[in-house]
Amino acid sequence: MEYVNVYSCLNQKKVDKSEIPNIFFSKIRVDIVRFVHKNMCLNRRQPYAVSSKAGMGTSAKSWGTGRAVARVPRIPGSGTHRSGQGAIANFCRGGRMFSPTTTWRKWHHKINKNQRKTAIISALASTSIISLIISRGFKLKTIPEIPFVIENAIEKLYKTKDAIRMLKNTGLYEIIKNRSKKKINAGKAKMRNRRFKKPIGPLLILTSNLKSFRTIPTIDLMDINALNLIKLAPGGHVGRLCVWSSKAFNMLNKLLR
């Protein structure tokens, strides 16, 4: 049996030991993590479609055969550039698109339960491998150990100022500072309410009381009873830095057998 130290909220002193769950010794299936993550992201889409009338707002009619021109529908009338121009067809200027999109298309992708479970176990196992965490850009000089487990008192912090004090005492605040640099998104995202990239910092996994940390930038929160692959492996990439409460850490073996 291997053990991990449990650290105090007030400083980096060891207060207890916990047995490392078997999940952390599982095989890491990156291919399944990416596959499940992709399908989960597809399931979060908002249905969209073009207007059913787009490109059809004209009384265009084909001239038929015998005029040595294509049989595409054409704008009626005379005395203007528009008359005689092709319309409606997808290859015409101002025409409708080919196979217009509809809101009733198949948006949802079913995910196999065993694959979903394997993906979560793989993502959790990767959070204990230091080289994978460092490769994601986390600087771990201020953290004594991976996995990083903190005593249950972390779940009794009800004010954000107390949560920030705890982060400073345990060495996590330096990591948040390094991650919280603003970077502007490339491309059209700047015009679509996504001007700045949202940096990804540590993930706190607790059993209750997630409110005191929620306004601290870069930190994500997750309930141990609702493990989410999109938070454990953002972008489908394994190796996120996770901080556990002692109670949540000890529940892992019961949840994922």
Coordinates of C-alpha atoms in Angstrom, one line a residue:
M1 CA 0.0 0.0 0.0
E2 CA 1.2 3.5 -0.8
Y3 CA 0.2 6.6 1.1
V4 CA 0.0 10.3 0.4
N5 CA 0.4 13.0 3.1
V6 CA -2.6 15.2 4.1
Y7 CA -1.6 18.9 4.6
S8 CA -3.0 21.6 6.9
C9 CA -5.0 24.6 5.6
L10 CA -2.9 26.9 7.7
N11 CA 0.5 25.9 6.4
Q12 CA 2.2 23.1 4.6
K13 CA 2.6 20.9 7.7
K14 CA 1.6 17.2 7.4
V15 CA -1.4 16.4 9.6
D16 CA -2.3 12.9 8.5
K17 CA -1.9 10.2 5.8
S18 CA -4.3 8.7 3.3
E19 CA -4.1 5.6 1.3
I20 CA -3.7 6.3 -2.5
P21 CA -6.8 4.9 -4.3
N22 CA -6.2 2.2 -6.9
I23 CA -7.6 4.5 -9.6
F24 CA -4.3 6.4 -9.7
F25 CA -2.5 3.2 -10.8
S26 CA -4.9 2.6 -13.8
K27 CA -3.8 2.6 -17.4
I28 CA -4.1 6.0 -19.1
R29 CA -6.1 5.7 -22.3
V30 CA -5.6 9.1 -24.0
D31 CA -7.5 7.9 -27.1
I32 CA -10.7 7.2 -25.1
V33 CA -10.3 10.5 -23.2
R34 CA -10.2 12.5 -26.4
F35 CA -13.1 10.5 -28.0
V36 CA -15.4 10.9 -25.0
H37 CA -14.4 14.6 -24.5
K38 CA -15.2 15.4 -28.2
N39 CA -18.7 13.8 -27.9
M40 CA -19.4 15.5 -24.6
C41 CA -18.6 18.9 -26.2
L42 CA -20.9 18.1 -29.2
N43 CA -23.7 17.5 -26.7
R44 CA -23.3 21.0 -25.3
R45 CA -24.0 22.7 -28.6
Q46 CA -27.0 25.1 -29.1
P47 CA -29.1 24.2 -32.1
Y48 CA -28.7 26.6 -35.0
A49 CA -30.1 26.9 -38.5
V50 CA -30.5 29.4 -41.4
S51 CA -33.9 30.8 -42.1
S52 CA -36.1 28.5 -44.2
K53 CA -36.9 31.5 -46.4
A54 CA -33.3 32.6 -46.9
G55 CA -32.5 33.0 -50.7
M56 CA -36.1 32.2 -51.6
G57 CA -37.6 35.7 -51.5
T58 CA -38.0 36.1 -55.2
S59 CA -40.4 35.0 -58.0
A60 CA -37.6 33.7 -60.2
K61 CA -38.5 31.1 -62.8
S62 CA -36.5 29.2 -65.4
W63 CA -36.6 30.3 -69.0
G64 CA -36.7 26.7 -70.1
T65 CA -34.8 25.3 -73.0
G66 CA -34.1 26.8 -76.4
R67 CA -32.4 30.1 -75.4
A68 CA -28.9 28.6 -75.1
V69 CA -28.6 29.5 -71.4
A70 CA -28.7 27.4 -68.2
R71 CA -32.1 26.3 -67.0
V72 CA -31.5 28.0 -63.6
P73 CA -34.4 30.1 -62.2
R74 CA -33.9 33.7 -63.3
I75 CA -35.2 37.1 -61.9
P76 CA -38.1 38.4 -64.0
G77 CA -38.6 41.9 -65.4
S78 CA -36.4 44.3 -67.4
G79 CA -34.6 47.6 -67.2
T80 CA -32.4 46.6 -64.3
H81 CA -29.1 44.6 -63.8
R82 CA -31.0 42.2 -61.5
S83 CA -33.5 41.0 -64.1
G84 CA -32.3 37.9 -65.9
Q85 CA -29.8 37.0 -63.2
G86 CA -29.8 33.5 -61.7
A87 CA -31.5 33.1 -58.3
I88 CA -32.6 30.6 -55.7
A89 CA -30.0 27.9 -56.6
N90 CA -27.0 27.4 -54.3
F91 CA -24.4 28.4 -56.9
C92 CA -26.2 31.8 -57.6
R93 CA -25.4 35.1 -56.0
G94 CA -28.1 35.8 -53.3
G95 CA -29.4 32.2 -53.6
R96 CA -30.0 29.7 -50.7
M97 CA -27.3 27.5 -49.4
F98 CA -27.1 23.8 -50.4
S99 CA -29.0 21.6 -48.0
P100 CA -30.1 24.4 -45.6
T101 CA -29.3 23.6 -41.9
T102 CA -32.3 22.8 -39.6
T103 CA -32.8 22.8 -35.9
W104 CA -34.1 19.3 -35.8
R105 CA -30.9 17.6 -37.0
K106 CA -29.2 15.0 -34.8
W107 CA -27.3 17.1 -32.3
H108 CA -26.8 14.6 -29.5
H109 CA -24.2 11.8 -29.5
K110 CA -24.6 8.8 -27.3
I111 CA -21.6 7.9 -25.2
N112 CA -21.0 4.3 -24.1
K113 CA -21.1 4.2 -20.2
N114 CA -17.9 2.0 -20.0
Q115 CA -16.0 4.4 -22.3
R116 CA -17.2 7.4 -20.2
K117 CA -16.0 5.6 -17.0
T118 CA -12.7 4.6 -18.5
A119 CA -12.1 8.2 -19.7
I120 CA -12.8 9.6 -16.2
I121 CA -10.5 7.0 -14.6
S122 CA -7.7 7.8 -17.1
A123 CA -8.1 11.5 -16.5
L124 CA -7.9 11.0 -12.7
A125 CA -4.9 8.7 -13.0
S126 CA -3.1 11.4 -15.1
T127 CA -3.5 14.0 -12.3
S128 CA -0.9 12.1 -10.2
I129 CA 1.9 12.1 -12.8
I130 CA 4.1 15.2 -12.3
S131 CA 5.6 15.2 -15.8
L132 CA 2.1 15.4 -17.4
I133 CA 1.1 18.3 -15.1
I134 CA 4.2 20.2 -15.8
S135 CA 3.7 19.7 -19.6
R136 CA 0.4 21.5 -19.2
G137 CA 2.3 24.6 -18.0
F138 CA 1.8 24.3 -14.2
K139 CA 4.8 25.4 -12.0
L140 CA 4.9 23.0 -9.0
K141 CA 7.8 24.5 -7.0
T142 CA 5.5 25.7 -4.2
I143 CA 3.6 22.4 -3.8
P144 CA 5.1 19.7 -1.6
E145 CA 3.5 16.7 -3.2
I146 CA 1.3 15.3 -6.0
P147 CA -1.5 14.3 -5.5
F148 CA -2.0 17.3 -3.2
V149 CA -4.5 16.5 -0.5
I150 CA -5.6 19.1 2.1
E151 CA -7.5 18.5 5.4
N152 CA -11.3 18.6 5.5
A153 CA -11.2 22.1 7.1
I154 CA -11.0 23.4 3.5
E155 CA -14.7 22.6 3.2
K156 CA -15.5 24.8 6.1
L157 CA -14.2 28.0 4.6
Y158 CA -17.3 30.1 3.8
K159 CA -15.7 33.4 2.9
T160 CA -13.6 34.2 -0.1
K161 CA -11.0 36.1 1.9
D162 CA -10.4 32.9 4.0
A163 CA -10.1 30.8 0.8
I164 CA -7.5 33.2 -0.5
R165 CA -5.6 33.0 2.8
M166 CA -5.6 29.2 2.6
L167 CA -4.3 29.3 -1.0
K168 CA -1.4 31.6 0.1
N169 CA -0.6 29.3 3.1
T170 CA -0.6 26.1 1.0
G171 CA 1.5 27.5 -2.0
L172 CA -1.4 27.4 -4.5
Y173 CA -1.7 31.2 -4.8
E174 CA 1.6 31.4 -6.7
I175 CA 0.4 28.9 -9.3
I176 CA -2.9 30.9 -9.8
K177 CA -0.9 34.2 -10.2
N178 CA 1.3 32.5 -12.9
R179 CA -1.8 31.2 -14.8
S180 CA -3.9 34.4 -14.6
K181 CA -2.2 36.4 -17.4
K182 CA -4.7 37.9 -19.9
K183 CA -4.2 36.9 -23.5
I184 CA -6.4 38.0 -26.4
N185 CA -8.1 35.4 -28.6
A186 CA -7.1 35.2 -32.2
G187 CA -9.7 35.6 -35.0
K188 CA -13.4 36.4 -34.8
A189 CA -13.8 35.3 -31.2
K190 CA -12.8 38.8 -30.2
M191 CA -16.1 40.0 -31.7
R192 CA -18.2 37.3 -30.1
N193 CA -17.9 37.9 -26.4
R194 CA -14.8 35.8 -26.1
R195 CA -12.2 38.5 -26.4
F196 CA -9.8 37.1 -23.8
K197 CA -8.7 33.5 -23.3
K198 CA -9.8 32.0 -20.0
P199 CA -6.7 30.6 -18.3
I200 CA -7.0 27.2 -16.7
G201 CA -5.7 26.9 -13.1
P202 CA -6.0 24.2 -10.4
L203 CA -9.2 22.1 -10.0
L204 CA -10.5 21.8 -6.5
I205 CA -12.4 18.6 -5.8
L206 CA -14.5 18.7 -2.7
T207 CA -17.6 17.1 -1.2
S208 CA -19.5 20.2 -0.3
N209 CA -19.3 24.0 0.1
L210 CA -17.9 25.1 -3.3
K211 CA -19.1 28.7 -3.0
S212 CA -16.1 30.4 -1.3
F213 CA -13.7 29.7 -4.2
R214 CA -16.0 30.4 -7.1
T215 CA -15.0 34.1 -7.6
I216 CA -11.3 33.4 -7.6
P217 CA -10.0 33.5 -11.2
T218 CA -8.6 30.4 -13.0
I219 CA -9.8 28.1 -10.2
D220 CA -12.4 25.5 -11.1
L221 CA -14.5 23.6 -8.6
M222 CA -16.0 20.1 -8.8
D223 CA -18.1 17.9 -6.5
I224 CA -16.7 14.4 -6.0
N225 CA -20.2 13.0 -6.6
A226 CA -20.4 14.7 -10.1
L227 CA -17.0 14.0 -11.8
N228 CA -16.8 15.9 -15.1
L229 CA -14.4 14.9 -17.8
I230 CA -14.5 18.4 -19.4
K231 CA -13.1 19.8 -16.1
L232 CA -10.7 16.9 -15.5
A233 CA -9.2 17.0 -19.0
P234 CA -9.9 20.4 -20.6
G235 CA -9.5 20.3 -24.3
G236 CA -9.2 16.5 -24.2
H237 CA -5.7 16.9 -22.7
V238 CA -4.8 14.8 -19.6
G239 CA -2.7 16.1 -16.7
R240 CA -4.6 18.8 -14.9
L241 CA -3.5 19.9 -11.4
C242 CA -6.1 18.8 -8.9
V243 CA -6.3 19.7 -5.2
W244 CA -8.3 17.3 -3.1
S245 CA -10.0 17.5 0.3
S246 CA -9.2 14.5 2.4
K247 CA -12.8 13.3 2.5
A248 CA -13.2 13.5 -1.3
F249 CA -9.9 11.7 -1.9
N250 CA -10.9 8.8 0.3
M251 CA -14.3 8.5 -1.5
L252 CA -12.7 7.7 -4.9
N253 CA -12.4 3.9 -4.4
K254 CA -16.1 3.7 -3.5
L255 CA -17.3 5.8 -6.4
L256 CA -15.3 4.1 -9.2
R257 CA -14.9 0.4 -8.6

